């Protein structure tokens, strides 16, 4: 394997592990909160702040930041160069667009992590960030429609995750064999939990659009808190928290078992020139 491909594959695998670590922390903290053992409902930025507060936190966070950068790079390869071979059908293009948008999230998390390490980061209030983004969209022409479209897109992503949980279609991207059949239940539970959270986040965006009120928007932590406040919310909150922790473990399994078809450096350069032309 050429050195460039090998490095890209290592970045991608580290990326899955970093995403897994963040999800494990989010799910673990929520589980502790569900059973009254401390903890809290927090999002990805809050998880990074918790990691920073641990012994050797700066070193751990630096590794996670590198992994988040690697995952963002892998998402770009999936979206632009179709590293997973999705094709160019309408469904495939929608998947690739989702991965391109996902890349922005992981770049943002990487920058936030580096800001914590070098003491230049802003606070990790994801709820305020979500509300600020919603307020900015509402201020644009047709702002309510833009926010509503964002909410519907997130709900569509939630439905896609629910479908993956039901069909276990993610198996086609795994090469673990029967000996590692334990990976499939982790994936099902993880995608189901993420589907619930995304559904709540998208629903709050629709409410924000309807009421023209950015304060209705919620991030991951806010969505978990909203679940906790519903009838039978403690049980639902605990199940979703367990699912998010399972998704973290599933990402570690992906780091080990997922085939990573990284392109040559020359292919990346050619694609970049084609986009610039």
CSV table of C-alpha atoms in Angstrom, one decimal:
chain,number,residue,atom,x,y,z
A,1,UNK,CA,0.0,0.0,0.0
A,2,UNK,CA,1.4,3.4,-0.9
A,3,UNK,CA,2.5,5.6,2.0
A,4,UNK,CA,-0.1,8.2,1.2
A,5,UNK,CA,-2.9,5.7,1.3
A,6,UNK,CA,-1.6,4.2,4.5
A,7,UNK,CA,-1.6,7.5,6.3
A,8,UNK,CA,-5.1,8.4,5.1
A,9,UNK,CA,-6.4,5.0,6.4
A,10,UNK,CA,-4.7,5.6,9.7
A,11,UNK,CA,-6.3,9.0,10.0
A,12,UNK,CA,-9.7,7.6,9.1
A,13,UNK,CA,-9.4,4.8,11.7
A,14,UNK,CA,-8.2,7.2,14.4
A,15,UNK,CA,-11.2,9.3,13.4
A,16,UNK,CA,-13.7,6.6,14.1
A,17,UNK,CA,-12.0,6.0,17.5
A,18,UNK,CA,-12.2,9.7,18.3
A,19,UNK,CA,-15.9,9.9,17.4
A,20,UNK,CA,-16.4,6.8,19.5
A,21,UNK,CA,-14.7,8.3,22.5
A,22,UNK,CA,-16.9,11.4,22.3
A,23,UNK,CA,-20.1,9.4,22.0
A,24,UNK,CA,-19.0,7.1,24.9
A,25,UNK,CA,-18.5,10.2,27.2
A,26,UNK,CA,-21.8,11.7,26.2
A,27,UNK,CA,-23.7,8.5,26.7
A,28,UNK,CA,-21.8,7.6,29.9
A,29,UNK,CA,-22.5,11.0,31.5
A,30,UNK,CA,-26.2,10.8,30.5
A,31,UNK,CA,-26.4,7.3,32.0
A,32,UNK,CA,-24.9,8.5,35.3
A,33,UNK,CA,-27.5,11.3,35.3
A,34,UNK,CA,-30.3,8.9,34.6
A,35,UNK,CA,-29.5,6.8,37.6
A,36,UNK,CA,-28.7,9.8,39.9
A,37,UNK,CA,-25.0,9.1,40.1
A,38,UNK,CA,-23.9,12.5,39.0
A,39,UNK,CA,-23.2,13.2,35.3
A,40,UNK,CA,-25.3,15.4,33.1
A,41,UNK,CA,-27.0,15.7,29.8
A,42,UNK,CA,-24.3,17.3,27.6
A,43,UNK,CA,-23.3,17.4,24.0
A,44,UNK,CA,-20.0,16.8,22.1
A,45,UNK,CA,-18.4,20.0,23.3
A,46,UNK,CA,-19.2,19.2,26.9
A,47,UNK,CA,-17.7,15.8,26.4
A,48,UNK,CA,-14.5,17.4,25.2
A,49,UNK,CA,-14.4,19.7,28.2
A,50,UNK,CA,-14.9,16.7,30.5
A,51,UNK,CA,-12.0,14.9,28.8
A,52,UNK,CA,-9.8,18.0,29.2
A,53,UNK,CA,-10.5,18.0,33.0
A,54,UNK,CA,-9.0,14.4,33.4
A,55,UNK,CA,-5.5,13.6,34.4
A,56,UNK,CA,-3.3,13.9,31.2
A,57,UNK,CA,-6.3,15.7,29.7
A,58,UNK,CA,-4.3,17.8,27.3
A,59,UNK,CA,-2.6,14.7,25.8
A,60,UNK,CA,-5.9,12.8,25.6
A,61,UNK,CA,-7.7,15.8,24.0
A,62,UNK,CA,-4.8,16.3,21.5
A,63,UNK,CA,-5.2,12.7,20.3
A,64,UNK,CA,-9.0,13.1,20.1
A,65,UNK,CA,-8.5,16.4,18.2
A,66,UNK,CA,-6.2,14.7,15.7
A,67,UNK,CA,-8.8,11.9,15.3
A,68,UNK,CA,-11.6,14.4,14.7
A,69,UNK,CA,-9.5,16.1,12.0
A,70,UNK,CA,-8.9,12.6,10.5
A,71,UNK,CA,-12.6,11.9,10.6
A,72,UNK,CA,-13.4,15.2,8.9
A,73,UNK,CA,-10.9,14.3,6.2
A,74,UNK,CA,-12.4,10.9,5.8
A,75,UNK,CA,-15.9,12.4,5.5
A,76,UNK,CA,-14.5,14.7,2.7
A,77,UNK,CA,-13.1,11.7,0.8
A,78,UNK,CA,-16.5,9.9,1.2
A,79,UNK,CA,-18.4,12.9,-0.1
A,80,UNK,CA,-16.2,14.2,-2.8
A,81,UNK,CA,-14.3,11.2,-4.1
A,82,UNK,CA,-17.0,8.6,-3.2
A,83,UNK,CA,-14.5,6.6,-1.2
A,84,UNK,CA,-17.3,4.1,-0.2
A,85,UNK,CA,-18.5,3.6,-3.8
A,86,UNK,CA,-22.0,4.9,-3.2
A,87,UNK,CA,-22.5,6.0,-6.8
A,88,UNK,CA,-24.4,8.9,-8.3
A,89,UNK,CA,-28.0,8.0,-7.8
A,90,UNK,CA,-30.3,10.5,-6.1
A,91,UNK,CA,-30.1,8.5,-2.8
A,92,UNK,CA,-26.3,8.1,-3.1
A,93,UNK,CA,-25.9,11.9,-3.7
A,94,UNK,CA,-28.1,12.6,-0.7
A,95,UNK,CA,-25.9,10.3,1.5
A,96,UNK,CA,-22.7,12.0,0.1
A,97,UNK,CA,-24.1,15.5,0.8
A,98,UNK,CA,-24.9,14.4,4.4
A,99,UNK,CA,-21.3,13.3,4.8
A,100,UNK,CA,-20.1,16.6,3.4
A,101,UNK,CA,-22.2,18.5,6.0
A,102,UNK,CA,-21.1,16.1,8.7
A,103,UNK,CA,-17.5,17.1,7.9
A,104,UNK,CA,-18.2,20.6,9.0
A,105,UNK,CA,-19.3,19.4,12.5
A,106,UNK,CA,-16.1,17.4,13.0
A,107,UNK,CA,-13.9,20.3,11.8
A,108,UNK,CA,-15.7,22.5,14.3
A,109,UNK,CA,-15.2,20.0,17.1
A,110,UNK,CA,-11.5,19.7,16.3
A,111,UNK,CA,-11.1,23.5,16.4
A,112,UNK,CA,-12.9,23.6,19.7
A,113,UNK,CA,-10.7,20.9,21.2
A,114,UNK,CA,-7.6,22.8,20.1
A,115,UNK,CA,-9.0,25.9,21.6
A,116,UNK,CA,-9.4,24.1,25.0
A,117,UNK,CA,-5.8,22.8,24.8
A,118,UNK,CA,-4.3,26.3,24.0
A,119,UNK,CA,-6.8,28.1,26.2
A,120,UNK,CA,-8.2,30.1,23.3
A,121,UNK,CA,-11.6,28.3,23.1
A,122,UNK,CA,-14.9,29.8,23.9
A,123,UNK,CA,-17.3,28.0,26.3
A,124,UNK,CA,-18.9,24.8,25.2
A,125,UNK,CA,-22.5,26.0,25.4
A,126,UNK,CA,-23.9,24.0,22.5
A,127,UNK,CA,-27.5,25.2,23.3
A,128,UNK,CA,-26.4,28.8,22.8
A,129,UNK,CA,-24.5,27.9,19.6
A,130,UNK,CA,-27.6,26.2,18.2
A,131,UNK,CA,-29.8,29.2,19.1
A,132,UNK,CA,-27.3,31.6,17.6
A,133,UNK,CA,-27.2,29.6,14.3
A,134,UNK,CA,-31.0,29.5,14.2
A,135,UNK,CA,-31.2,33.3,14.9
A,136,UNK,CA,-28.8,33.9,12.0
A,137,UNK,CA,-30.9,31.8,9.7
A,138,UNK,CA,-34.1,33.5,10.8
A,139,UNK,CA,-32.5,36.9,10.0
A,140,UNK,CA,-32.0,35.8,6.3
A,141,UNK,CA,-34.5,36.2,3.5
A,142,UNK,CA,-37.1,33.4,3.8
A,143,UNK,CA,-35.4,32.7,7.2
A,144,UNK,CA,-38.4,30.7,8.6
A,145,UNK,CA,-38.4,28.5,5.6
A,146,UNK,CA,-34.6,27.9,5.9
A,147,UNK,CA,-34.9,26.9,9.5
A,148,UNK,CA,-37.9,24.7,8.7
A,149,UNK,CA,-35.9,23.1,5.8
A,150,UNK,CA,-33.0,22.5,8.2
A,151,UNK,CA,-35.4,20.8,10.7
A,152,UNK,CA,-36.9,18.6,8.0
A,153,UNK,CA,-33.4,17.6,6.8
A,154,UNK,CA,-32.4,16.6,10.3
A,155,UNK,CA,-35.6,14.6,10.7
A,156,UNK,CA,-34.9,13.0,7.4
A,157,UNK,CA,-31.4,12.0,8.7
A,158,UNK,CA,-33.1,10.6,11.8
A,159,UNK,CA,-35.4,8.5,9.7
A,160,UNK,CA,-32.3,7.2,7.8
A,161,UNK,CA,-30.7,6.3,11.0
A,162,UNK,CA,-33.8,4.5,12.2
A,163,UNK,CA,-33.8,2.5,9.0
A,164,UNK,CA,-30.2,1.5,9.5
A,165,UNK,CA,-31.0,0.4,13.0
A,166,UNK,CA,-33.9,-1.8,11.7
A,167,UNK,CA,-32.1,-3.3,8.7
A,168,UNK,CA,-28.5,-3.2,10.0
A,169,UNK,CA,-27.5,-2.1,6.5
A,170,UNK,CA,-24.3,-0.8,8.0
A,171,UNK,CA,-23.1,-4.4,7.9
A,172,UNK,CA,-22.0,-3.9,4.3
A,173,UNK,CA,-19.3,-1.5,5.5
A,174,UNK,CA,-17.9,-4.0,8.1
A,175,UNK,CA,-15.5,-7.0,7.6
A,176,UNK,CA,-15.7,-8.6,11.0
A,177,UNK,CA,-17.2,-12.0,10.3
A,178,UNK,CA,-19.4,-14.2,12.6
A,179,UNK,CA,-16.8,-14.1,15.4
A,180,UNK,CA,-17.6,-10.4,16.0
A,181,UNK,CA,-21.4,-10.7,15.7
A,182,UNK,CA,-21.6,-8.5,18.9
A,183,UNK,CA,-20.8,-5.5,16.7
A,184,UNK,CA,-24.2,-5.6,15.0
A,185,UNK,CA,-26.4,-5.1,18.2
A,186,UNK,CA,-24.1,-2.2,19.1
A,187,UNK,CA,-24.7,-0.6,15.7
A,188,UNK,CA,-28.5,-1.1,15.9
A,189,UNK,CA,-28.7,0.4,19.4
A,190,UNK,CA,-26.4,3.3,18.5
A,191,UNK,CA,-28.3,4.3,15.3
A,192,UNK,CA,-31.6,3.9,17.1
A,193,UNK,CA,-30.5,6.3,19.9
A,194,UNK,CA,-29.1,8.8,17.4
A,195,UNK,CA,-32.4,8.6,15.5
A,196,UNK,CA,-34.3,9.6,18.6
A,197,UNK,CA,-32.0,12.5,19.4
A,198,UNK,CA,-31.9,13.8,15.8
A,199,UNK,CA,-35.7,13.6,15.7
A,200,UNK,CA,-36.0,15.7,18.8
A,201,UNK,CA,-33.4,18.3,17.5
A,202,UNK,CA,-35.2,18.5,14.2
A,203,UNK,CA,-38.6,18.9,15.9
A,204,UNK,CA,-37.4,21.8,18.0
A,205,UNK,CA,-36.1,23.5,14.8
A,206,UNK,CA,-39.6,23.2,13.3
A,207,UNK,CA,-41.0,24.8,16.4
A,208,UNK,CA,-38.4,27.6,16.2
A,209,UNK,CA,-39.4,28.2,12.5
A,210,UNK,CA,-43.1,28.1,13.3
A,211,UNK,CA,-42.8,30.6,16.2
A,212,UNK,CA,-39.9,32.6,14.7
A,213,UNK,CA,-38.1,32.0,18.0
A,214,UNK,CA,-34.5,30.9,18.0
A,215,UNK,CA,-34.6,30.1,21.7
A,216,UNK,CA,-36.6,27.0,20.8
A,217,UNK,CA,-33.6,25.4,19.1
A,218,UNK,CA,-31.7,22.7,20.9
A,219,UNK,CA,-28.4,20.9,20.6
A,220,UNK,CA,-27.6,17.3,21.6
A,221,UNK,CA,-27.6,18.1,25.4
A,222,UNK,CA,-30.8,20.1,25.1
A,223,UNK,CA,-32.5,17.2,23.2
A,224,UNK,CA,-31.4,14.8,26.0
A,225,UNK,CA,-32.8,17.1,28.7
A,226,UNK,CA,-36.1,17.4,26.7
A,227,UNK,CA,-36.4,13.6,26.7
A,228,UNK,CA,-35.8,13.5,30.4
A,229,UNK,CA,-38.7,15.9,31.0
A,230,UNK,CA,-41.3,13.7,29.2
A,231,UNK,CA,-43.7,11.2,30.7
A,232,UNK,CA,-41.6,8.1,31.4
A,233,UNK,CA,-38.7,10.4,30.5
A,234,UNK,CA,-36.2,8.8,32.9
A,235,UNK,CA,-36.6,5.4,31.2
A,236,UNK,CA,-36.4,6.9,27.7
A,237,UNK,CA,-33.4,9.0,28.7
A,238,UNK,CA,-31.6,6.0,30.1
A,239,UNK,CA,-32.3,3.9,27.0
A,240,UNK,CA,-31.1,6.7,24.7
A,241,UNK,CA,-28.0,7.3,26.9
A,242,UNK,CA,-27.2,3.6,26.7
A,243,UNK,CA,-27.6,3.7,22.9
A,244,UNK,CA,-25.3,6.6,22.6
A,245,UNK,CA,-22.7,4.7,24.7
A,246,UNK,CA,-23.3,1.7,22.4
A,247,UNK,CA,-22.7,3.9,19.4
A,248,UNK,CA,-19.4,4.9,20.9
A,249,UNK,CA,-18.4,1.3,21.2
A,250,UNK,CA,-19.6,0.6,17.7
A,251,UNK,CA,-17.3,3.3,16.4
A,252,UNK,CA,-14.3,1.6,18.0
A,253,UNK,CA,-15.4,-1.5,16.2
A,254,UNK,CA,-15.6,0.4,13.0
A,255,UNK,CA,-12.1,1.7,13.6
A,256,UNK,CA,-11.0,-2.0,13.7
A,257,UNK,CA,-13.2,-3.7,11.2
A,258,UNK,CA,-14.3,-1.2,8.6
A,259,UNK,CA,-12.7,-1.4,5.2
A,260,UNK,CA,-11.2,2.0,4.4
A,261,UNK,CA,-10.7,2.5,0.6
A,262,UNK,CA,-8.6,5.6,0.6
A,263,UNK,CA,-7.7,7.2,-2.8
A,264,UNK,CA,-4.2,8.0,-4.0
A,265,UNK,CA,-2.8,11.5,-3.3
A,266,UNK,CA,-2.9,12.1,-7.1
A,267,UNK,CA,-6.6,11.4,-7.2
A,268,UNK,CA,-7.2,13.9,-4.5
A,269,UNK,CA,-5.1,16.5,-6.3
A,270,UNK,CA,-7.0,15.9,-9.6
A,271,UNK,CA,-10.3,16.2,-7.9
A,272,UNK,CA,-9.2,19.5,-6.2
A,273,UNK,CA,-8.2,20.9,-9.6
A,274,UNK,CA,-11.4,19.8,-11.2
A,275,UNK,CA,-13.4,21.6,-8.5
A,276,UNK,CA,-11.3,24.7,-9.0
A,277,UNK,CA,-11.7,24.8,-12.8
